[in-house]
XYZ file of C-alpha atoms in Angstrom:
766
model
C 22.193 80.930 -51.510
C 20.185 79.250 -53.196
C 17.617 79.230 -49.685
C 18.025 82.995 -49.442
C 17.002 83.050 -53.258
C 14.138 80.969 -53.310
C 12.882 82.015 -50.279
C 10.728 85.095 -50.251
C 11.166 85.978 -46.533
C 14.902 85.902 -46.691
C 14.841 87.955 -50.022
C 12.961 90.207 -48.485
C 15.088 90.537 -45.011
C 18.214 90.462 -47.513
C 17.161 93.482 -49.400
C 15.521 95.343 -46.416
C 18.765 94.646 -44.403
C 21.098 96.671 -47.904
C 18.667 99.250 -48.028
C 20.621 101.469 -45.837
C 23.917 101.061 -47.308
C 22.164 101.817 -51.120
C 22.983 98.240 -51.891
C 20.786 95.110 -53.601
C 21.514 91.949 -54.684
C 21.657 90.766 -57.732
C 22.550 87.479 -60.194
C 24.446 88.313 -63.051
C 23.290 84.793 -64.289
C 19.419 84.199 -63.428
C 19.904 80.772 -64.650
C 22.690 80.067 -61.723
C 22.174 81.071 -58.423
C 24.686 80.283 -56.783
C 26.573 83.350 -57.521
C 25.533 86.519 -56.409
C 26.540 90.185 -56.581
C 25.842 93.047 -54.682
C 25.513 96.700 -56.300
C 24.436 99.928 -55.975
C 20.449 100.471 -54.532
C 20.240 103.235 -58.013
C 21.968 104.228 -60.786
C 21.777 108.143 -59.717
C 23.962 107.777 -56.683
C 26.197 105.841 -58.405
C 28.512 109.025 -59.582
C 28.327 110.376 -56.250
C 29.183 107.095 -54.732
C 31.902 106.503 -56.800
C 34.310 108.645 -54.859
C 33.755 106.544 -51.436
C 32.988 103.423 -53.755
C 35.567 100.786 -51.098
C 33.813 102.394 -48.213
C 31.070 101.547 -49.575
C 31.949 98.170 -50.884
C 32.843 97.281 -47.459
C 29.784 98.566 -45.637
C 27.316 96.715 -48.604
C 29.835 93.301 -47.816
C 29.091 94.181 -43.821
C 25.570 94.601 -44.503
C 25.350 90.968 -46.248
C 27.259 89.484 -44.162
C 25.107 89.936 -40.947
C 22.658 88.845 -42.978
C 23.987 85.580 -43.498
C 25.191 84.992 -39.901
C 21.553 84.699 -39.317
C 20.928 81.718 -41.761
C 22.317 77.989 -40.672
C 22.198 75.000 -42.445
C 22.574 71.460 -40.767
C 23.125 68.088 -41.759
C 21.700 64.839 -39.455
C 23.198 61.586 -39.757
C 20.134 59.266 -39.345
C 21.438 55.995 -38.471
C 20.911 52.783 -40.763
C 19.181 50.619 -37.922
C 16.091 52.743 -38.128
C 16.107 54.161 -40.847
C 13.080 52.536 -42.550
C 11.104 53.952 -39.464
C 12.498 57.680 -39.730
C 11.798 59.390 -42.932
C 7.806 58.837 -42.360
C 8.047 60.884 -39.247
C 10.262 63.654 -40.843
C 7.559 66.089 -42.235
C 5.414 65.549 -39.619
C 8.559 66.108 -36.963
C 9.069 69.471 -39.350
C 5.462 70.932 -39.003
C 5.129 70.799 -35.554
C 9.076 72.295 -34.342
C 8.634 74.776 -37.967
C 5.454 75.912 -37.790
C 5.849 79.068 -39.879
C 7.664 76.967 -42.669
C 10.930 78.340 -42.380
C 13.404 75.586 -42.531
C 13.902 74.036 -45.673
C 14.163 70.014 -45.328
C 16.296 68.174 -47.528
C 16.073 64.303 -47.019
C 19.134 62.073 -48.759
C 18.825 58.419 -49.648
C 21.383 57.269 -50.527
C 23.468 59.206 -47.644
C 20.614 58.300 -45.320
C 21.106 62.044 -43.751
C 18.295 64.910 -43.293
C 19.648 68.559 -44.305
C 17.941 71.688 -42.598
C 18.291 75.317 -43.967
C 16.865 78.418 -42.676
C 16.937 80.649 -40.093
C 19.162 79.438 -37.283
C 16.634 79.637 -34.269
C 13.954 77.906 -36.721
C 16.477 75.140 -37.995
C 17.615 74.374 -34.275
C 14.630 74.148 -33.343
C 13.802 71.335 -36.183
C 16.960 69.364 -35.327
C 16.406 68.890 -31.731
C 13.202 67.922 -32.244
C 14.578 65.393 -35.088
C 17.478 64.489 -32.771
C 15.347 63.674 -30.056
C 12.634 61.482 -32.473
C 16.294 59.680 -33.532
C 16.903 58.524 -29.864
C 14.099 58.058 -29.334
C 14.315 55.340 -31.835
C 17.741 53.792 -31.050
C 16.621 53.305 -27.320
C 13.395 51.698 -28.848
C 15.115 49.429 -31.366
C 17.676 48.506 -29.107
C 15.278 47.102 -26.340
C 13.075 45.419 -29.401
C 17.204 43.585 -30.679
C 18.940 43.288 -27.151
C 19.088 39.669 -26.184
C 17.426 38.739 -22.884
C 16.030 36.081 -20.946
C 12.209 35.778 -20.388
C 10.286 34.829 -17.762
C 9.775 30.733 -16.526
C 6.960 28.827 -18.187
C 5.093 27.223 -15.680
C 4.738 23.535 -16.286
C 5.087 20.143 -14.298
C 8.420 18.254 -14.738
C 7.289 15.546 -16.464
C 5.064 17.876 -19.308
C 8.752 19.762 -19.898
C 10.554 16.465 -20.467
C 7.161 15.452 -22.948
C 7.213 18.539 -24.933
C 11.515 18.190 -25.175
C 11.284 14.274 -26.044
C 8.708 14.496 -28.196
C 10.626 17.646 -30.340
C 8.366 20.457 -29.638
C 10.770 22.813 -27.958
C 13.341 22.663 -30.496
C 10.913 23.457 -33.377
C 9.568 26.652 -31.058
C 12.804 27.716 -31.200
C 13.818 27.260 -34.625
C 10.591 28.974 -35.783
C 10.694 32.214 -33.277
C 14.484 31.914 -33.025
C 15.290 32.065 -29.645
C 17.197 29.665 -27.804
C 15.778 27.631 -24.339
C 17.318 26.764 -21.014
C 15.386 23.414 -20.500
C 17.487 23.293 -17.168
C 14.391 22.065 -14.477
C 12.499 24.758 -16.211
C 11.986 26.518 -19.557
C 12.975 29.500 -19.960
C 13.446 31.368 -23.563
C 16.669 33.464 -24.157
C 16.212 36.186 -27.315
C 14.575 39.365 -27.918
C 11.896 40.611 -26.605
C 9.297 40.026 -29.218
C 10.541 36.587 -30.473
C 10.425 35.435 -26.665
C 6.681 36.738 -25.972
C 5.048 35.032 -29.130
C 7.195 31.571 -28.235
C 5.928 31.431 -24.250
C 2.420 32.296 -26.039
C 2.497 29.226 -28.550
C 4.072 26.929 -25.558
C 0.853 27.844 -23.148
C -1.540 27.164 -25.872
C 0.320 23.676 -26.296
C -0.005 22.838 -22.775
C -4.109 23.654 -22.896
C -3.962 20.606 -25.897
C -1.411 17.933 -24.128
C -3.258 15.815 -21.097
C -1.795 15.642 -17.717
C -3.532 13.197 -15.319
C -2.740 11.424 -11.605
C -3.713 8.350 -10.520
C -2.757 6.846 -6.659
C -0.446 3.974 -6.848
C 1.526 1.372 -4.331
C 3.845 3.641 -2.332
C 5.388 0.546 -1.012
C 8.782 0.773 -1.318
C 9.365 -1.800 -3.528
C 7.242 -0.932 -6.190
C 8.383 2.511 -5.994
C 11.814 1.121 -6.736
C 10.730 -1.149 -9.782
C 9.149 1.669 -11.963
C 11.558 4.064 -11.322
C 15.255 2.647 -11.891
C 16.122 0.737 -14.902
C 15.580 -1.814 -16.132
C 12.582 -1.909 -14.940
C 11.774 1.723 -15.649
C 13.099 1.367 -19.559
C 10.720 -2.115 -19.372
C 7.853 -0.010 -19.010
C 8.661 2.391 -21.472
C 9.047 -0.129 -24.465
C 5.703 -1.846 -23.778
C 4.230 1.499 -23.673
C 6.551 2.292 -27.265
C 5.599 -1.608 -28.777
C 1.501 -0.064 -28.326
C 2.569 2.995 -29.823
C 1.621 5.046 -27.074
C 3.635 7.752 -26.749
C 3.306 8.549 -22.955
C 5.497 10.335 -19.891
C 5.381 9.030 -16.670
C 6.961 9.647 -13.145
C 6.003 8.336 -9.759
C 6.174 10.875 -6.744
C 4.750 10.648 -3.247
C 1.989 7.542 -3.987
C 1.023 8.867 -7.441
C 1.346 7.970 -11.271
C 1.872 11.195 -13.369
C 1.236 10.340 -16.964
C 1.685 12.964 -20.027
C 0.102 12.412 -23.530
C -0.822 14.050 -26.382
C -4.701 13.445 -25.841
C -7.030 12.025 -23.190
C -7.574 9.001 -25.794
C -3.919 8.355 -25.663
C -3.948 8.912 -21.328
C -6.452 5.943 -21.200
C -4.825 3.784 -23.705
C -1.051 4.433 -20.983
C -2.863 4.208 -17.937
C -4.624 0.404 -19.008
C -1.093 -0.630 -20.337
C 0.129 0.463 -17.156
C -1.602 -1.149 -15.233
C -1.284 -4.372 -17.254
C 2.490 -4.720 -17.220
C 3.003 -3.713 -13.577
C 1.413 -5.772 -10.940
C 2.585 -5.528 -7.085
C 0.844 -8.461 -4.266
C 1.834 -9.065 -0.754
C 1.716 -11.780 0.883
C 2.272 -10.999 5.072
C 4.278 -13.478 6.910
C 3.732 -14.628 10.068
C 5.094 -17.071 13.109
C 7.537 -19.717 12.487
C 7.494 -18.344 8.871
C 9.466 -15.276 9.539
C 12.731 -17.215 10.307
C 12.735 -18.674 6.620
C 12.919 -15.512 5.636
C 16.480 -14.886 7.249
C 17.977 -18.166 5.609
C 20.091 -19.336 3.070
C 17.508 -21.378 1.043
C 15.585 -18.473 0.604
C 18.320 -16.048 -0.211
C 19.175 -19.203 -2.716
C 15.479 -19.158 -3.875
C 15.372 -15.828 -4.592
C 18.011 -16.065 -7.056
C 16.050 -19.092 -8.970
C 13.566 -17.321 -9.200
C 15.082 -14.326 -11.092
C 16.945 -16.871 -13.000
C 13.466 -18.393 -14.050
C 11.267 -15.320 -15.311
C 12.154 -12.962 -18.079
C 11.592 -9.039 -17.482
C 11.972 -7.433 -14.691
C 10.802 -8.898 -11.712
C 11.500 -7.926 -8.125
C 10.733 -9.484 -4.636
C 11.556 -7.250 -1.683
C 10.719 -7.857 2.336
C 8.932 -5.020 4.577
C 9.605 -5.560 7.970
C 7.578 -4.738 10.953
C 7.491 -5.412 14.474
C 5.808 -8.671 14.139
C 4.921 -9.071 10.589
C 7.110 -9.088 7.305
C 5.658 -8.695 4.044
C 6.752 -9.918 0.829
C 6.127 -7.406 -2.043
C 6.319 -9.078 -5.190
C 6.524 -6.877 -8.140
C 6.743 -6.581 -12.042
C 5.154 -8.464 -14.872
C 1.365 -9.279 -14.520
C 1.789 -12.210 -15.876
C 4.792 -13.285 -13.828
C 3.453 -12.267 -10.248
C 1.055 -14.402 -10.046
C 2.880 -17.596 -10.945
C 6.204 -16.319 -8.580
C 3.523 -15.346 -5.993
C 2.367 -19.536 -5.943
C 6.184 -20.880 -6.041
C 6.788 -18.321 -3.011
C 3.491 -19.826 -1.340
C 4.751 -23.707 -1.481
C 8.250 -21.780 -1.134
C 7.745 -20.989 2.630
C 5.280 -24.145 3.633
C 7.440 -26.313 2.400
C 10.682 -24.765 4.748
C 8.238 -22.840 7.588
C 9.408 -24.790 10.846
C 6.992 -25.867 12.614
C 5.881 -27.270 16.110
C 3.522 -29.885 17.159
C 2.783 -32.264 20.454
C 1.666 -35.302 20.188
C -0.245 -36.205 23.222
C 0.605 -39.679 25.523
C 0.513 -40.147 28.785
C 4.297 -40.094 30.435
C 4.882 -44.137 30.479
C 3.715 -44.118 26.736
C 6.211 -41.999 26.210
C 9.380 -43.660 27.944
C 8.280 -47.246 26.541
C 8.774 -45.835 23.068
C 12.191 -44.376 24.069
C 13.311 -47.165 25.259
C 11.408 -50.229 22.888
C 11.706 -48.440 19.713
C 14.206 -46.178 19.772
C 15.457 -47.350 16.346
C 12.012 -46.157 14.511
C 12.190 -42.908 16.886
C 15.978 -41.969 15.722
C 15.161 -42.947 11.697
C 12.447 -39.852 12.473
C 14.549 -38.014 13.764
C 16.792 -38.030 10.886
C 14.080 -37.715 8.468
C 13.119 -34.174 10.511
C 16.985 -33.682 10.391
C 17.139 -33.129 6.680
C 14.670 -30.049 7.249
C 16.224 -28.393 9.946
C 13.308 -30.220 12.427
C 13.939 -32.488 15.301
C 12.435 -34.798 17.605
C 12.082 -34.490 21.782
C 10.465 -36.155 23.955
C 8.555 -34.490 27.321
C 8.264 -36.195 30.726
C 7.106 -33.272 32.795
C 4.138 -34.224 35.141
C 1.479 -34.370 33.566
C 2.305 -32.990 30.295
C 3.985 -35.402 28.215
C 4.563 -36.615 24.660
C 6.932 -35.891 21.892
C 7.598 -32.234 20.278
C 8.031 -32.522 16.541
C 9.454 -30.010 15.083
C 9.519 -29.509 11.305
C 7.768 -28.848 7.778
C 4.560 -29.315 8.048
C 4.846 -32.175 5.378
C 7.266 -33.317 7.408
C 5.278 -32.817 10.804
C 1.992 -34.706 9.770
C 4.442 -37.566 8.590
C 5.994 -37.499 11.716
C 2.815 -37.343 13.547
C 1.307 -40.007 12.298
C 3.576 -42.546 12.311
C 4.429 -41.907 16.365
C 0.982 -42.202 16.588
C 0.918 -45.369 15.000
C 3.390 -46.513 17.484
C 1.610 -45.246 20.125
C -1.728 -47.645 18.892
C 0.581 -50.524 18.688
C 1.301 -50.342 22.252
C -1.359 -51.202 24.953
C -1.296 -48.278 28.046
C -3.950 -49.407 30.878
C -4.430 -47.242 34.036
C -4.865 -48.362 37.644
C -6.187 -46.400 40.269
C -5.396 -47.326 43.327
C -7.102 -45.654 46.612
C -5.572 -47.456 49.492
C -4.369 -46.116 52.323
C -0.474 -45.968 52.665
C -0.003 -46.549 48.845
C 1.645 -42.958 47.754
C 4.275 -44.101 50.131
C 4.542 -47.503 49.245
C 5.146 -46.738 45.544
C 7.279 -43.593 46.131
C 10.708 -43.588 44.937
C 13.207 -45.707 47.242
C 10.363 -47.593 49.016
C 9.842 -50.815 48.415
C 6.732 -50.313 46.330
C 9.046 -49.146 43.701
C 11.473 -51.312 43.355
C 9.292 -53.723 42.757
C 7.394 -51.969 39.862
C 11.141 -51.928 38.629
C 11.108 -55.723 38.406
C 8.309 -55.643 37.088
C 8.986 -53.769 34.360
C 11.816 -55.749 33.424
C 10.254 -59.005 33.357
C 7.431 -58.108 31.341
C 9.166 -55.618 29.161
C 6.941 -53.037 30.349
C 7.443 -49.545 31.314
C 4.673 -48.949 34.888
C 5.154 -45.231 36.306
C 3.334 -43.984 39.282
C 1.815 -40.121 38.976
C -0.585 -38.779 41.252
C -3.440 -36.334 39.802
C -3.430 -32.691 40.048
C -5.742 -30.160 39.938
C -5.606 -27.989 37.351
C -3.996 -24.161 38.473
C -5.541 -21.145 37.589
C -3.351 -20.463 34.528
C -5.999 -23.208 32.548
C -9.393 -23.716 33.672
C -11.534 -26.506 32.727
C -13.889 -26.327 30.135
C -17.599 -26.072 30.607
C -18.000 -28.318 27.283
C -15.877 -29.628 24.627
C -16.331 -31.262 21.318
C -14.028 -33.542 19.791
C -13.755 -33.772 15.649
C -12.193 -35.533 13.224
C -8.442 -35.548 12.948
C -8.230 -34.751 16.860
C -9.370 -31.035 16.738
C -11.006 -29.510 19.876
C -13.748 -27.184 20.443
C -14.247 -26.116 23.713
C -16.206 -23.528 25.888
C -14.829 -21.247 28.916
C -15.782 -19.393 31.223
C -12.622 -17.290 31.607
C -11.036 -13.436 30.408
C -10.185 -13.625 27.412
C -6.925 -11.293 28.204
C -6.339 -14.363 30.309
C -6.729 -17.293 28.012
C -3.322 -19.022 26.990
C -3.786 -19.952 23.600
C -1.188 -19.061 20.320
C -3.891 -15.820 19.124
C -6.947 -14.563 20.335
C -9.610 -12.670 18.384
C -10.732 -9.060 19.478
C -14.297 -7.795 18.326
C -12.551 -4.514 16.469
C -14.358 -1.712 14.569
C -13.631 -0.834 10.958
C -10.847 2.255 12.045
C -9.739 -0.809 14.579
C -9.768 2.046 17.188
C -10.260 -0.529 20.349
C -12.360 1.915 22.188
C -15.103 0.361 24.379
C -16.019 -3.175 24.852
C -13.608 -6.030 24.656
C -11.858 -4.367 22.230
C -10.800 -1.694 24.882
C -10.099 -4.729 27.435
C -7.421 -6.167 25.136
C -5.433 -2.605 24.824
C -5.556 -2.025 28.732
C -4.068 -5.326 29.267
C -2.059 -5.947 26.510
C -0.844 -2.612 26.564
C -0.676 0.418 24.210
C 1.435 -0.854 21.450
C -1.081 -3.068 20.347
C -2.700 0.207 19.300
C 0.014 1.861 17.913
C 0.326 -1.473 15.384
C -3.479 -1.010 14.528
C -2.310 2.968 13.637
C 0.370 1.712 12.013
C -1.695 -0.752 10.237
C -4.697 1.701 8.979
C -2.187 4.351 7.327
C -1.596 1.972 4.677
C -5.281 0.929 4.143
C -6.677 3.299 1.592
C -10.096 3.842 3.568
C -11.831 1.939 6.412
C -11.494 -1.604 6.688
C -15.217 -3.986 5.319
C -16.845 -5.657 7.378
C -15.232 -9.477 7.437
C -11.845 -7.558 7.496
C -8.968 -9.378 9.359
C -5.821 -8.374 10.615
C -2.809 -9.272 12.950
C -0.852 -7.722 15.508
C 1.505 -8.470 17.795
C -0.135 -9.627 21.453
C 1.718 -6.670 23.885
C 1.672 -7.844 26.762
C -0.959 -10.629 26.709
C -0.315 -14.473 27.252
C -0.436 -15.083 22.929
C 1.785 -14.995 20.363
C -0.722 -12.403 18.002
C -4.059 -11.110 18.722
C -6.661 -11.063 15.557
C -8.407 -8.132 14.930
C -12.100 -8.709 13.401
C -14.273 -6.660 11.749
C -17.743 -8.551 12.749
C -21.110 -6.524 11.461
C -22.171 -4.255 13.606
C -26.050 -5.160 14.403
C -26.962 -1.125 15.481
C -25.750 0.008 12.236
C -27.417 -3.120 10.026
C -31.250 -3.808 10.700
C -31.203 -6.948 8.097
C -30.055 -10.094 10.885
C -29.703 -12.477 8.023
C -27.492 -10.572 6.265
C -25.353 -9.930 9.835
C -25.205 -13.514 10.508
C -24.004 -14.132 6.936
C -21.178 -11.240 7.924
C -20.380 -12.519 11.150
C -20.485 -16.006 9.888
C -17.820 -15.036 7.082
C -15.412 -13.266 9.533
C -15.049 -16.290 11.755
C -14.166 -18.183 8.508
C -11.241 -15.320 8.107
C -10.092 -15.313 11.744
C -9.925 -19.279 11.594
C -7.952 -18.660 8.017
C -5.671 -15.933 8.901
C -4.410 -18.270 11.906
C -3.856 -21.034 9.743
C -2.010 -19.164 7.553
C 0.262 -17.682 10.866
C 0.457 -21.456 11.865
C -1.429 -21.451 14.886
C -2.460 -24.422 16.255
C -5.063 -22.448 19.098
C -7.449 -19.807 18.406
C -9.765 -18.448 21.293
C -12.803 -16.539 20.434
C -15.420 -14.637 21.764
C -18.632 -14.201 20.864
C -18.363 -11.419 18.371
C -20.885 -8.574 17.178
C -22.962 -9.453 20.415
C -22.327 -6.475 23.443
C -21.386 -3.131 22.154
C -22.160 -4.027 18.411
C -25.895 -5.253 18.991
C -26.041 -8.612 18.261
C -28.097 -11.017 20.179
C -25.909 -13.218 21.733
C -27.559 -16.655 21.355
C -27.766 -15.520 17.182
C -23.816 -14.502 17.672
C -22.596 -17.469 19.768
C -24.773 -20.154 17.105
C -23.073 -18.356 14.040
C -19.653 -18.462 15.649
C -19.752 -22.076 16.323
C -21.202 -23.450 13.350
C -18.531 -21.033 11.172
C -15.961 -23.135 12.811
C -17.576 -26.360 12.269
C -17.786 -25.903 8.859
C -14.290 -24.627 8.240
C -12.856 -27.612 9.813
C -15.308 -29.442 7.066
C -13.873 -27.354 4.325
C -10.047 -26.998 5.154
C -8.924 -30.642 6.647
C -5.163 -29.042 6.502
C -5.589 -25.980 8.592
C -3.002 -25.738 11.496
C -5.549 -25.014 14.145
C -6.643 -27.855 16.124
C -7.808 -26.236 18.501
C -10.718 -23.525 18.922
C -11.980 -22.123 22.653
C -15.054 -20.246 22.663
C -14.215 -17.889 25.238
C -16.764 -15.593 27.665
C -16.273 -13.592 30.124
C -19.280 -14.009 32.248
C -21.665 -16.835 32.674
C -24.145 -15.496 29.940
C -22.046 -16.256 27.374
C -20.452 -18.682 28.770
C -23.483 -20.888 28.848
C -24.830 -19.256 25.605
C -21.587 -20.859 23.271
C -21.965 -23.952 25.545
C -25.398 -24.091 24.388
C -24.695 -23.428 20.530
C -22.055 -25.910 20.626
C -24.952 -28.717 22.010
C -27.337 -28.164 19.257
C -25.131 -27.831 16.715
C -23.606 -31.201 17.504
C -25.872 -33.104 19.639
C -29.331 -31.937 19.456
C -30.565 -34.682 22.555
C -33.796 -34.247 24.337
C -33.470 -34.126 27.914
C -29.251 -33.746 27.630
C -28.840 -31.493 30.772
C -25.438 -32.888 32.830
C -24.718 -29.683 34.297
C -27.107 -27.162 35.835
C -25.841 -24.211 37.135
C -28.307 -24.158 40.025
C -28.405 -27.168 42.017
C -25.172 -29.422 41.981
C -25.501 -32.773 39.330
C -24.685 -36.577 40.995
C -23.955 -38.875 38.182
C -27.130 -40.536 38.858
C -29.192 -37.537 37.544
C -28.205 -37.862 34.223
C -30.328 -38.828 31.587
C -29.096 -40.268 28.451
C -30.450 -39.474 24.786
C -33.234 -41.303 23.869
C -32.997 -43.360 20.664
C -34.830 -41.518 18.624
C -32.299 -38.856 18.815
C -28.837 -40.483 18.177
C -28.309 -39.903 14.824
C -25.695 -36.852 13.105
C -27.265 -33.763 13.760
C -29.865 -31.891 11.181
C -28.687 -30.142 8.523
C -28.700 -26.337 9.587
C -31.018 -25.096 6.432
C -29.225 -22.013 6.059
C -25.771 -22.962 5.056
C -27.004 -25.970 3.029
C -25.030 -28.400 3.933
C -24.256 -31.036 6.910
C -21.442 -29.635 9.903
C -18.756 -31.686 10.650
C -20.276 -34.843 12.612
C -18.168 -35.149 16.073
C -17.260 -39.169 16.701
C -17.152 -38.227 20.338
C -18.511 -35.774 22.935
C -17.599 -35.380 26.677
C -18.223 -33.086 28.990
C -17.442 -32.537 32.841
C -20.084 -33.072 35.938
C -19.210 -30.814 38.831
C -17.581 -33.251 40.366
C -15.166 -33.748 38.277
C -16.189 -36.930 36.432
C -15.283 -36.889 33.060
C -18.472 -38.624 30.782
C -17.828 -39.375 27.396
C -20.338 -39.922 24.471
C -18.452 -41.662 21.509
C -20.011 -42.898 18.373
C -18.729 -46.025 17.159
C -18.943 -49.717 18.216
C -18.593 -50.585 21.129
C -16.087 -53.641 20.744
C -13.152 -51.172 19.885
C -13.207 -49.264 23.221
C -10.536 -49.680 25.425
C -11.826 -49.726 28.840
C -11.679 -51.796 32.139
C -15.493 -52.909 32.104
C -17.974 -53.069 28.884
C -21.438 -53.120 30.220
C -23.640 -55.297 28.231
C -27.775 -55.181 28.399
C -29.005 -58.744 28.900
C -32.168 -60.671 29.717
C -32.997 -62.343 33.251
C -31.955 -65.972 31.458
C -28.155 -64.366 31.026
C -28.414 -65.813 26.866
C -25.884 -63.980 25.062
C -27.001 -64.861 21.798
C -30.289 -62.586 21.858
C -29.572 -59.131 21.306
C -27.534 -57.691 18.803
C -25.296 -56.064 21.811
C -25.010 -59.632 23.156
C -24.266 -61.595 20.078
C -21.806 -59.152 18.667
C -20.040 -59.362 22.112
C -20.494 -63.334 22.331
C -19.315 -63.385 18.804
C -15.661 -61.230 19.920
C -15.180 -62.504 23.093
C -16.068 -66.499 22.165
C -18.046 -69.251 24.288
C -16.108 -68.630 27.387
C -18.210 -65.642 28.060
C -21.497 -68.033 27.312
C -20.408 -70.570 29.982
C -19.537 -68.680 32.543
C -15.474 -68.595 32.692
C -15.453 -65.328 34.013
C -12.275 -64.344 35.680
C -12.242 -63.419 39.479
C -11.984 -59.246 39.732
């Protein structure tokens, strides 16, 4: 009613509706519009209408009710969750839905409601618009306040660990009132707006922290060391002690480090490298058995107890090689390596042969049995033993034991041998072979003589060497019974402990000698090389040596040596120095593996472009200098092998020029057969030690003897020393026609040693 009376249009509508029934609407009390009355329209007609007043009243009331039915008043309750956003939009909604402003809107702040009053059609339009707006606001609020899972944040697991353990994730969740799911990845749970803000903040943090990777050893023992406790805790403790806030992990051979800044990363890397060190010790040959012994197990236990801090010693196995991997704190690893190397040397059972004639072996077995048994007892303490070999031309004592035990035993056996005299008589008379054969009179007579004089007499027939061992073209005997020999032979058929292969930087073994070794030894050698290169960070450097199995070759191992490639290096001096280093490394590796003999070809010649004479001379000189510097090497024989005569002759020339630079020394010409009479002895002026090779700055080893063979098989040995110390059937003296032994240096020495009987002529009959 208040609306009807206050709205001009509504008042006009009421008046126009009551006029047909001659009525109008009045308010008895002007100050209270809630109470209205319907009265006749004109007082003049009052009397006329009095008779029908009852009908008039009904008619007027019906007309007024019709007017009232065209109006409505609606109340809309606004949800409290969106009340803050609704009032500000009501005027705009009303203007859009009721441009004629026929609807009166009342907003109750206390009730959080909106009341609409006016023509029913207009009220309905405004009500619909408001309710649509409220529905949309409720839907929007529901979305904004719904608890949802945000998208996963892309980051490395180690970065997530870093953010968690530094407390950053906890701080973000509290700030934005969200929850965090960190099971393998980071996902926020909460309202969308809060999640979005948290995600933006996390990505900004990821841009600030430092995440870097560096390659590390992929060896199993190393990974086990750094990824498991107590070793992992030890590394973390070292980082913490340096106040370095870093998180790290090792995967796929890469060390990933996450820190707060680049400076922290550099500090962490430096500390990591100084905290953990790994070294590798390859073990070959006889030393492999030590790793399977109870002594090795006991040694490992002792080592672990002796050093503080985590320490890992593991053994990785390959076909022919085992590697002892020592991993742990840097200050401990080097000391453990030294002790391990010493243990392996002291416990490796090696084999050495002390050569001597068959008769000498039998004599020592029979007459020096007590001394031999005593040596046997000493060796047995170290799992060693002594055996005698009297198989035809191959005779001597085989000593098996540790390196020190072998050296001491071999030295004592040689002393026993030196205390016994051995002489050999050549019998050329017809029928003597049968006469002295077993069961014949001569054999029985020799036995009787042996018993009477307490000696051993043996008969044997010299045999020609078989195809397995060809005769050397030349050889030099060095101090400590070491031999350098030259052979013309196929290296793949040469019988030694190890052979050197002229390899390239990738161990591809294609072409030249390397390919011949693969053809003869089988594909397994190349497969072994391929496995070695997988563990190498890049190609091998010049001078590098690697060891593989022999395959089908008649040796124990192949030492692959990367010599200089003269096609790539035009500086001959540099190439020569690198070749010198390569040969030295070959011999060092052979000794490290416990080998006693090595066959070396003309490395870097052939397909590698090196001048043949330069290569052979460098190989020989490097060998000589190696023996001078490494007196304890296990290598006792080095064979210089050439597949054709040009290479063999070049080695022969290099050996002669290196150790004996004598003029006219040409005992064995290839073009013509040389008779013993044609051999020219070196002049006196040429005698003495060889000149110093200026490019190496020191003398090579001076050999104590030099031997060679003529084409007829006659062995000639040149010995540097006193003629009085030589054991021979005949000594030739140079003397004048007066036969005066008191003149001449040699004559006087013989007279002093042999006595006056030599001068008086009391010479025994021959």
